[in-house]
PDB file of C-alpha atoms in Angstrom:
ATOM      1  CA  UNK A  29       0.000   0.000   0.000  1.00 96.00           C
ATOM      2  CA  UNK A  30       0.937   3.653  -0.406  1.00 98.00           C
ATOM      3  CA  UNK A  31       0.625   5.277   3.020  1.00 98.00           C
ATOM      4  CA  UNK A  32       0.752   8.976   3.917  1.00 98.00           C
ATOM      5  CA  UNK A  33       1.534   9.828   7.536  1.00 98.00           C
ATOM      6  CA  UNK A  34       0.031  13.101   8.763  1.00 97.00           C
ATOM      7  CA  UNK A  35       1.700  14.022  12.036  1.00 95.00           C
ATOM      8  CA  UNK A  36       5.296  12.849  11.756  1.00 95.00           C
ATOM      9  CA  UNK A  37       6.376  13.020  15.387  1.00 91.00           C
ATOM     10  CA  UNK A  38       7.550  10.167  17.606  1.00 89.00           C
ATOM     11  CA  UNK A  39       4.531   8.018  16.810  1.00 91.00           C
ATOM     12  CA  UNK A  40       4.579   8.884  13.121  1.00 94.00           C
ATOM     13  CA  UNK A  41       8.206   7.845  12.794  1.00 95.00           C
ATOM     14  CA  UNK A  42       7.576   4.464  14.449  1.00 95.00           C
ATOM     15  CA  UNK A  43       4.529   3.949  12.223  1.00 96.00           C
ATOM     16  CA  UNK A  44       6.704   4.657   9.190  1.00 96.00           C
ATOM     17  CA  UNK A  45       9.339   2.146  10.289  1.00 96.00           C
ATOM     18  CA  UNK A  46       6.794  -0.601  10.966  1.00 96.00           C
ATOM     19  CA  UNK A  47       4.875   0.068   7.742  1.00 97.00           C
ATOM     20  CA  UNK A  48       8.113  -0.099   5.766  1.00 97.00           C
ATOM     21  CA  UNK A  49       9.080  -3.389   7.418  1.00 97.00           C
ATOM     22  CA  UNK A  50       5.719  -4.817   6.310  1.00 97.00           C
ATOM     23  CA  UNK A  51       6.355  -3.888   2.673  1.00 97.00           C
ATOM     24  CA  UNK A  52       4.395  -0.634   2.414  1.00 98.00           C
ATOM     25  CA  UNK A  53       5.584   2.568   0.747  1.00 98.00           C
ATOM     26  CA  UNK A  54       5.500   5.810   2.752  1.00 98.00           C
ATOM     27  CA  UNK A  55       4.631   8.447   0.152  1.00 97.00           C
ATOM     28  CA  UNK A  56       4.306  11.434   2.535  1.00 97.00           C
ATOM     29  CA  UNK A  57       5.571  12.370   5.998  1.00 97.00           C
ATOM     30  CA  UNK A  58       3.771  15.567   6.951  1.00 96.00           C
ATOM     31  CA  UNK A  59       3.821  17.957   9.866  1.00 95.00           C
ATOM     32  CA  UNK A  60       1.988  20.546   7.788  1.00 94.00           C
ATOM     33  CA  UNK A  61      -1.592  20.676   6.499  1.00 94.00           C
ATOM     34  CA  UNK A  62      -2.281  17.952   3.933  1.00 96.00           C
ATOM     35  CA  UNK A  63      -2.956  19.113   0.365  1.00 95.00           C
ATOM     36  CA  UNK A  64      -3.425  17.425  -2.984  1.00 92.00           C
ATOM     37  CA  UNK A  65       0.153  18.403  -3.754  1.00 94.00           C
ATOM     38  CA  UNK A  66       1.916  17.000  -0.682  1.00 96.00           C
ATOM     39  CA  UNK A  67      -0.074  13.807   0.028  1.00 96.00           C
ATOM     40  CA  UNK A  68       1.236  12.156  -3.161  1.00 96.00           C
ATOM     41  CA  UNK A  69      -1.872  10.097  -3.938  1.00 96.00           C
ATOM     42  CA  UNK A  70      -1.857   7.578  -1.052  1.00 97.00           C
ATOM     43  CA  UNK A  71      -4.128   4.544  -0.627  1.00 97.00           C
ATOM     44  CA  UNK A  72      -4.669   5.529   3.008  1.00 98.00           C
ATOM     45  CA  UNK A  73      -3.722   8.294   5.447  1.00 98.00           C
ATOM     46  CA  UNK A  74      -2.620   7.541   9.020  1.00 98.00           C
ATOM     47  CA  UNK A  75      -3.295  10.662  11.095  1.00 97.00           C
ATOM     48  CA  UNK A  76      -1.444  11.163  14.399  1.00 94.00           C
ATOM     49  CA  UNK A  77      -1.187  14.954  14.673  1.00 94.00           C
ATOM     50  CA  UNK A  78      -2.640  17.077  17.499  1.00 91.00           C
ATOM     51  CA  UNK A  79      -6.145  18.063  18.632  1.00 92.00           C
ATOM     52  CA  UNK A  80      -6.006  21.573  17.152  1.00 93.00           C
ATOM     53  CA  UNK A  81      -5.540  20.454  13.539  1.00 95.00           C
ATOM     54  CA  UNK A  82      -6.879  16.876  13.450  1.00 96.00           C
ATOM     55  CA  UNK A  83     -10.407  17.758  12.310  1.00 97.00           C
ATOM     56  CA  UNK A  84      -9.296  19.788   9.276  1.00 97.00           C
ATOM     57  CA  UNK A  85      -6.637  17.197   8.365  1.00 97.00           C
ATOM     58  CA  UNK A  86      -9.159  14.355   8.392  1.00 98.00           C
ATOM     59  CA  UNK A  87     -11.869  16.397   6.668  1.00 97.00           C
ATOM     60  CA  UNK A  88      -9.582  17.252   3.736  1.00 97.00           C
ATOM     61  CA  UNK A  89      -8.553  13.623   3.214  1.00 98.00           C
ATOM     62  CA  UNK A  90     -12.101  12.252   3.393  1.00 98.00           C
ATOM     63  CA  UNK A  91     -13.446  14.930   1.049  1.00 97.00           C
ATOM     64  CA  UNK A  92     -10.793  13.746  -1.410  1.00 97.00           C
ATOM     65  CA  UNK A  93     -12.000  10.158  -0.910  1.00 97.00           C
ATOM     66  CA  UNK A  94      -8.855   9.004   0.884  1.00 97.00           C
ATOM     67  CA  UNK A  95      -9.500   6.567   3.777  1.00 98.00           C
ATOM     68  CA  UNK A  96      -8.191   7.776   7.151  1.00 98.00           C
ATOM     69  CA  UNK A  97      -6.899   5.924  10.197  1.00 98.00           C
ATOM     70  CA  UNK A  98      -6.877   8.410  13.084  1.00 97.00           C
ATOM     71  CA  UNK A  99      -5.208   8.062  16.469  1.00 93.00           C
ATOM     72  CA  UNK A 100      -5.317  11.718  17.509  1.00 92.00           C
ATOM     73  CA  UNK A 101      -7.336  12.314  20.668  1.00 86.00           C
ATOM     74  CA  UNK A 102      -8.790  15.482  22.192  1.00 85.00           C
ATOM     75  CA  UNK A 103     -11.075  16.522  19.293  1.00 92.00           C
ATOM     76  CA  UNK A 104     -13.880  13.960  19.617  1.00 90.00           C
ATOM     77  CA  UNK A 105     -16.741  16.418  20.087  1.00 93.00           C
ATOM     78  CA  UNK A 106     -16.548  16.786  16.272  1.00 96.00           C
ATOM     79  CA  UNK A 107     -16.275  13.082  15.477  1.00 96.00           C
ATOM     80  CA  UNK A 108     -19.951  12.810  14.358  1.00 97.00           C
ATOM     81  CA  UNK A 109     -19.226  15.479  11.715  1.00 98.00           C
ATOM     82  CA  UNK A 110     -16.270  13.481  10.413  1.00 98.00           C
ATOM     83  CA  UNK A 111     -18.304  10.266  10.276  1.00 98.00           C
ATOM     84  CA  UNK A 112     -20.957  12.094   8.241  1.00 98.00           C
ATOM     85  CA  UNK A 113     -18.288  13.385   5.828  1.00 98.00           C
ATOM     86  CA  UNK A 114     -16.895   9.859   5.387  1.00 98.00           C
ATOM     87  CA  UNK A 115     -20.354   8.519   4.570  1.00 98.00           C
ATOM     88  CA  UNK A 116     -21.186  11.378   2.169  1.00 98.00           C
ATOM     89  CA  UNK A 117     -17.930  10.835   0.278  1.00 98.00           C
ATOM     90  CA  UNK A 118     -18.297   7.038   0.113  1.00 97.00           C
ATOM     91  CA  UNK A 119     -14.950   6.433   1.790  1.00 98.00           C
ATOM     92  CA  UNK A 120     -13.743   5.007   5.117  1.00 98.00           C
ATOM     93  CA  UNK A 121     -12.809   6.437   8.506  1.00 98.00           C
ATOM     94  CA  UNK A 122     -11.438   4.505  11.462  1.00 98.00           C
ATOM     95  CA  UNK A 123     -10.805   6.157  14.823  1.00 96.00           C
ATOM     96  CA  UNK A 124      -8.934   4.461  17.622  1.00 92.00           C
ATOM     97  CA  UNK A 125      -8.271   5.999  21.020  1.00 83.00           C
ATOM     98  CA  UNK A 126      -5.605   3.295  21.251  1.00 85.00           C
ATOM     99  CA  UNK A 127      -4.468   0.887  18.523  1.00 91.00           C
ATOM    100  CA  UNK A 128      -2.627  -1.570  20.765  1.00 89.00           C
ATOM    101  CA  UNK A 129      -3.873  -5.174  20.605  1.00 88.00           C
ATOM    102  CA  UNK A 130      -3.432  -5.450  24.372  1.00 92.00           C
ATOM    103  CA  UNK A 131      -5.449  -2.312  25.064  1.00 91.00           C
ATOM    104  CA  UNK A 132      -8.313  -3.457  22.832  1.00 90.00           C
ATOM    105  CA  UNK A 133      -8.415  -6.764  24.718  1.00 91.00           C
ATOM    106  CA  UNK A 134      -8.345  -4.646  27.890  1.00 95.00           C
ATOM    107  CA  UNK A 135     -11.389  -2.705  26.620  1.00 93.00           C
ATOM    108  CA  UNK A 136     -13.309  -5.996  26.321  1.00 92.00           C
ATOM    109  CA  UNK A 137     -12.161  -7.120  29.787  1.00 96.00           C
ATOM    110  CA  UNK A 138     -13.195  -3.751  31.254  1.00 97.00           C
ATOM    111  CA  UNK A 139     -16.731  -4.076  29.873  1.00 96.00           C
ATOM    112  CA  UNK A 140     -17.053  -7.642  31.142  1.00 97.00           C
ATOM    113  CA  UNK A 141     -15.934  -6.639  34.640  1.00 98.00           C
ATOM    114  CA  UNK A 142     -18.285  -3.621  34.643  1.00 97.00           C
ATOM    115  CA  UNK A 143     -21.179  -5.916  33.772  1.00 97.00           C
ATOM    116  CA  UNK A 144     -20.214  -8.291  36.610  1.00 97.00           C
ATOM    117  CA  UNK A 145     -19.920  -5.454  39.158  1.00 97.00           C
ATOM    118  CA  UNK A 146     -22.982  -3.385  38.235  1.00 95.00           C
ATOM    119  CA  UNK A 147     -25.197  -4.826  41.003  1.00 94.00           C
ATOM    120  CA  UNK A 148     -22.620  -4.458  43.800  1.00 96.00           C
ATOM    121  CA  UNK A 149     -23.160  -0.874  44.932  1.00 92.00           C
ATOM    122  CA  UNK A 150     -20.741  -1.283  47.860  1.00 95.00           C
ATOM    123  CA  UNK A 151     -17.899  -1.020  45.325  1.00 95.00           C
ATOM    124  CA  UNK A 152     -16.838   2.484  44.299  1.00 92.00           C
ATOM    125  CA  UNK A 153     -15.409   2.691  40.748  1.00 93.00           C
ATOM    126  CA  UNK A 154     -12.509   4.926  39.723  1.00 92.00           C
ATOM    127  CA  UNK A 155     -10.192   5.234  36.700  1.00 95.00           C
ATOM    128  CA  UNK A 156      -6.598   6.408  36.648  1.00 94.00           C
ATOM    129  CA  UNK A 157      -4.353   7.117  33.666  1.00 93.00           C
ATOM    130  CA  UNK A 158      -0.644   8.001  33.629  1.00 92.00           C
ATOM    131  CA  UNK A 159       1.061   9.447  30.541  1.00 87.00           C
ATOM    132  CA  UNK A 160       4.179  11.371  29.537  1.00 78.00           C
ATOM    133  CA  UNK A 161       4.283  15.104  30.232  1.00 76.00           C
ATOM    134  CA  UNK A 162       4.156  15.914  26.485  1.00 73.00           C
ATOM    135  CA  UNK A 163       0.591  14.582  26.132  1.00 72.00           C
ATOM    136  CA  UNK A 164      -1.650  17.566  25.408  1.00 69.00           C
ATOM    137  CA  UNK A 165      -5.083  16.213  26.333  1.00 74.00           C
ATOM    138  CA  UNK A 166      -6.418  14.946  29.644  1.00 80.00           C
ATOM    139  CA  UNK A 167      -7.922  12.523  30.255  1.00 89.00           C
ATOM    140  CA  UNK A 168      -6.478  10.317  27.547  1.00 86.00           C
ATOM    141  CA  UNK A 169      -8.676   9.035  24.748  1.00 85.00           C
ATOM    142  CA  UNK A 170      -8.073   5.523  26.054  1.00 89.00           C
ATOM    143  CA  UNK A 171      -9.333   6.506  29.513  1.00 92.00           C
ATOM    144  CA  UNK A 172     -12.444   8.033  27.960  1.00 91.00           C
ATOM    145  CA  UNK A 173     -13.061   4.808  26.001  1.00 91.00           C
ATOM    146  CA  UNK A 174     -12.684   2.799  29.216  1.00 95.00           C
ATOM    147  CA  UNK A 175     -15.098   5.132  31.033  1.00 95.00           C
ATOM    148  CA  UNK A 176     -17.635   4.840  28.218  1.00 94.00           C
ATOM    149  CA  UNK A 177     -17.352   1.052  28.428  1.00 96.00           C
ATOM    150  CA  UNK A 178     -18.189   1.155  32.136  1.00 96.00           C
ATOM    151  CA  UNK A 179     -21.050   3.624  31.617  1.00 96.00           C
ATOM    152  CA  UNK A 180     -22.603   1.392  28.941  1.00 95.00           C
ATOM    153  CA  UNK A 181     -22.690  -1.517  31.380  1.00 96.00           C
ATOM    154  CA  UNK A 182     -23.416   0.188  34.712  1.00 94.00           C
ATOM    155  CA  UNK A 183     -26.524   2.355  34.802  1.00 91.00           C
ATOM    156  CA  UNK A 184     -25.400   4.048  38.030  1.00 89.00           C
ATOM    157  CA  UNK A 185     -23.311   6.364  35.858  1.00 92.00           C
ATOM    158  CA  UNK A 186     -24.546   9.004  33.425  1.00 91.00           C
ATOM    159  CA  UNK A 187     -21.134  10.409  32.474  1.00 92.00           C
ATOM    160  CA  UNK A 188     -17.509  10.877  33.534  1.00 94.00           C
ATOM    161  CA  UNK A 189     -15.673  13.724  35.258  1.00 90.00           C
ATOM    162  CA  UNK A 190     -11.981  14.611  35.285  1.00 89.00           C
ATOM    163  CA  UNK A 191     -10.203  14.455  38.647  1.00 81.00           C
ATOM    164  CA  UNK A 192     -13.265  13.932  40.838  1.00 74.00           C
ATOM    165  CA  UNK A 193     -16.267  11.689  41.387  1.00 73.00           C
ATOM    166  CA  UNK A 194     -19.633  13.152  42.326  1.00 74.00           C
ATOM    167  CA  UNK A 195     -23.005  11.484  42.267  1.00 77.00           C
ATOM    168  CA  UNK A 196     -23.586   9.723  38.962  1.00 88.00           C
ATOM    169  CA  UNK A 197     -20.279  10.797  37.402  1.00 91.00           C
ATOM    170  CA  UNK A 198     -17.401   8.347  37.011  1.00 93.00           C
ATOM    171  CA  UNK A 199     -14.085   9.840  38.105  1.00 91.00           C
ATOM    172  CA  UNK A 200     -11.013   9.782  35.833  1.00 93.00           C
ATOM    173  CA  UNK A 201      -7.726  10.863  37.388  1.00 93.00           C
ATOM    174  CA  UNK A 202      -5.017  11.971  34.932  1.00 91.00           C
ATOM    175  CA  UNK A 203      -1.357  11.946  36.011  1.00 90.00           C
ATOM    176  CA  UNK A 204       1.567  13.233  33.914  1.00 89.00           C
ATOM    177  CA  UNK A 205       5.101  11.900  34.443  1.00 82.00           C
ATOM    178  CA  UNK A 206       8.267  11.964  32.345  1.00 80.00           C
ATOM    179  CA  UNK A 207       8.447   9.475  29.464  1.00 76.00           C
ATOM    180  CA  UNK A 208       5.565   7.171  30.430  1.00 77.00           C
ATOM    181  CA  UNK A 209       4.009   5.653  27.255  1.00 78.00           C
ATOM    182  CA  UNK A 210       0.724   4.951  29.033  1.00 85.00           C
ATOM    183  CA  UNK A 211      -0.760   3.145  32.051  1.00 92.00           C
ATOM    184  CA  UNK A 212      -4.507   2.725  32.623  1.00 95.00           C
ATOM    185  CA  UNK A 213      -6.066   1.299  35.780  1.00 97.00           C
ATOM    186  CA  UNK A 214      -9.635   0.647  36.886  1.00 97.00           C
ATOM    187  CA  UNK A 215     -10.314   0.241  40.601  1.00 96.00           C
ATOM    188  CA  UNK A 216     -13.370  -1.227  42.335  1.00 97.00           C
ATOM    189  CA  UNK A 217     -12.986  -0.354  46.035  1.00 95.00           C
ATOM    190  CA  UNK A 218     -15.131  -1.337  48.984  1.00 96.00           C
ATOM    191  CA  UNK A 219     -14.547  -0.965  52.717  1.00 96.00           C
ATOM    192  CA  UNK A 220     -13.064  -4.469  52.849  1.00 98.00           C
ATOM    193  CA  UNK A 221     -11.173  -5.018  49.586  1.00 98.00           C
ATOM    194  CA  UNK A 222     -10.204  -3.767  46.155  1.00 98.00           C
ATOM    195  CA  UNK A 223     -10.294  -5.208  42.632  1.00 98.00           C
ATOM    196  CA  UNK A 224      -7.924  -3.652  40.099  1.00 98.00           C
ATOM    197  CA  UNK A 225      -7.306  -4.270  36.410  1.00 98.00           C
ATOM    198  CA  UNK A 226      -4.439  -2.478  34.690  1.00 97.00           C
ATOM    199  CA  UNK A 227      -2.777  -2.163  31.301  1.00 95.00           C
ATOM    200  CA  UNK A 228       0.783  -0.831  31.050  1.00 93.00           C
ATOM    201  CA  UNK A 229       2.457   0.022  27.747  1.00 88.00           C
ATOM    202  CA  UNK A 230       6.238  -0.418  27.704  1.00 88.00           C
ATOM    203  CA  UNK A 231       6.759   1.565  24.468  1.00 84.00           C
ATOM    204  CA  UNK A 232       4.876   2.990  21.480  1.00 83.00           C
ATOM    205  CA  UNK A 233       5.499   0.044  19.130  1.00 90.00           C
ATOM    206  CA  UNK A 234       2.222  -1.688  19.962  1.00 89.00           C
ATOM    207  CA  UNK A 235       0.232   1.453  19.127  1.00 89.00           C
ATOM    208  CA  UNK A 236       2.079   1.892  15.824  1.00 93.00           C
ATOM    209  CA  UNK A 237       1.708  -1.735  14.744  1.00 94.00           C
ATOM    210  CA  UNK A 238      -2.032  -1.615  15.419  1.00 94.00           C
ATOM    211  CA  UNK A 239      -2.404   1.537  13.301  1.00 96.00           C
ATOM    212  CA  UNK A 240      -0.624  -0.133  10.370  1.00 97.00           C
ATOM    213  CA  UNK A 241      -2.769  -3.276  10.728  1.00 96.00           C
ATOM    214  CA  UNK A 242      -5.869  -1.040  10.704  1.00 96.00           C
ATOM    215  CA  UNK A 243      -4.619   0.638   7.500  1.00 97.00           C
ATOM    216  CA  UNK A 244      -4.162  -2.775   5.892  1.00 97.00           C
ATOM    217  CA  UNK A 245      -7.633  -3.869   7.008  1.00 97.00           C
ATOM    218  CA  UNK A 246      -9.516  -0.784   5.784  1.00 97.00           C
ATOM    219  CA  UNK A 247      -8.465  -1.095   2.141  1.00 92.00           C
ATOM    220  CA  UNK A 248     -11.542  -1.389  -0.082  1.00 93.00           C
ATOM    221  CA  UNK A 249     -14.016  -0.726   2.753  1.00 96.00           C
ATOM    222  CA  UNK A 250     -16.595   2.046   3.070  1.00 97.00           C
ATOM    223  CA  UNK A 251     -18.022   3.433   6.290  1.00 97.00           C
ATOM    224  CA  UNK A 252     -16.999   4.269   9.864  1.00 98.00           C
ATOM    225  CA  UNK A 253     -15.098   1.749  11.946  1.00 97.00           C
ATOM    226  CA  UNK A 254     -13.158   1.108  15.153  1.00 93.00           C
ATOM    227  CA  UNK A 255     -10.425  -1.294  16.234  1.00 91.00           C
ATOM    228  CA  UNK A 256     -13.164  -3.635  17.456  1.00 88.00           C
ATOM    229  CA  UNK A 257     -14.070  -4.130  13.788  1.00 93.00           C
ATOM    230  CA  UNK A 258     -10.440  -4.832  12.894  1.00 93.00           C
ATOM    231  CA  UNK A 259      -9.785  -7.338  15.688  1.00 87.00           C
ATOM    232  CA  UNK A 260     -13.120  -8.999  16.387  1.00 84.00           C
ATOM    233  CA  UNK A 261     -15.268  -8.876  13.232  1.00 77.00           C
TER     234      UNK A 261
END
């Protein structure tokens, strides 16, 4: 495949290395706004930029009927608009808050545990995420996905709240430390014990590999997708 990478930072560079090792051609490595002139006619765009520019980057690609794999978080209030644009232009869009195989298995485990715990009100639920100090959004997209998984399965909660828990809101605590790729923990605490599940990333390679696998999977497809479609459909 011909792959354009939009957002050629640390993640973009690892994506490029992994894609190349799997036989793909990187036709563009952009830190600027994508245009018809600098994308070089790719089969797919992998977008890992930043929240301020992600929407316009994705919109341009989809309007030019180029499928997009997006791992940028912090812009999701406009995701329904992007999904509509993908549908109107008969192309494909796949968003992942986290492309790691382990994290997507963790998402499934989180939902199963939430379903098991929903009737045990003596347990108080809390999420915690730890990332590197360069991460611009808080909470992480992965933490939001985990919270949404709990909310879908436990009707005690109507939403989530950063750094506190009040009433029907699920608390997400975001911690920033030097050079931490990402750790996510879910705690169920009672007065007598605690249940914890946790995923810890050791480096960014798992995220990058998942993004490339998603790009391979989306070829020839139309519509809006997630990593659940890639791994479990």
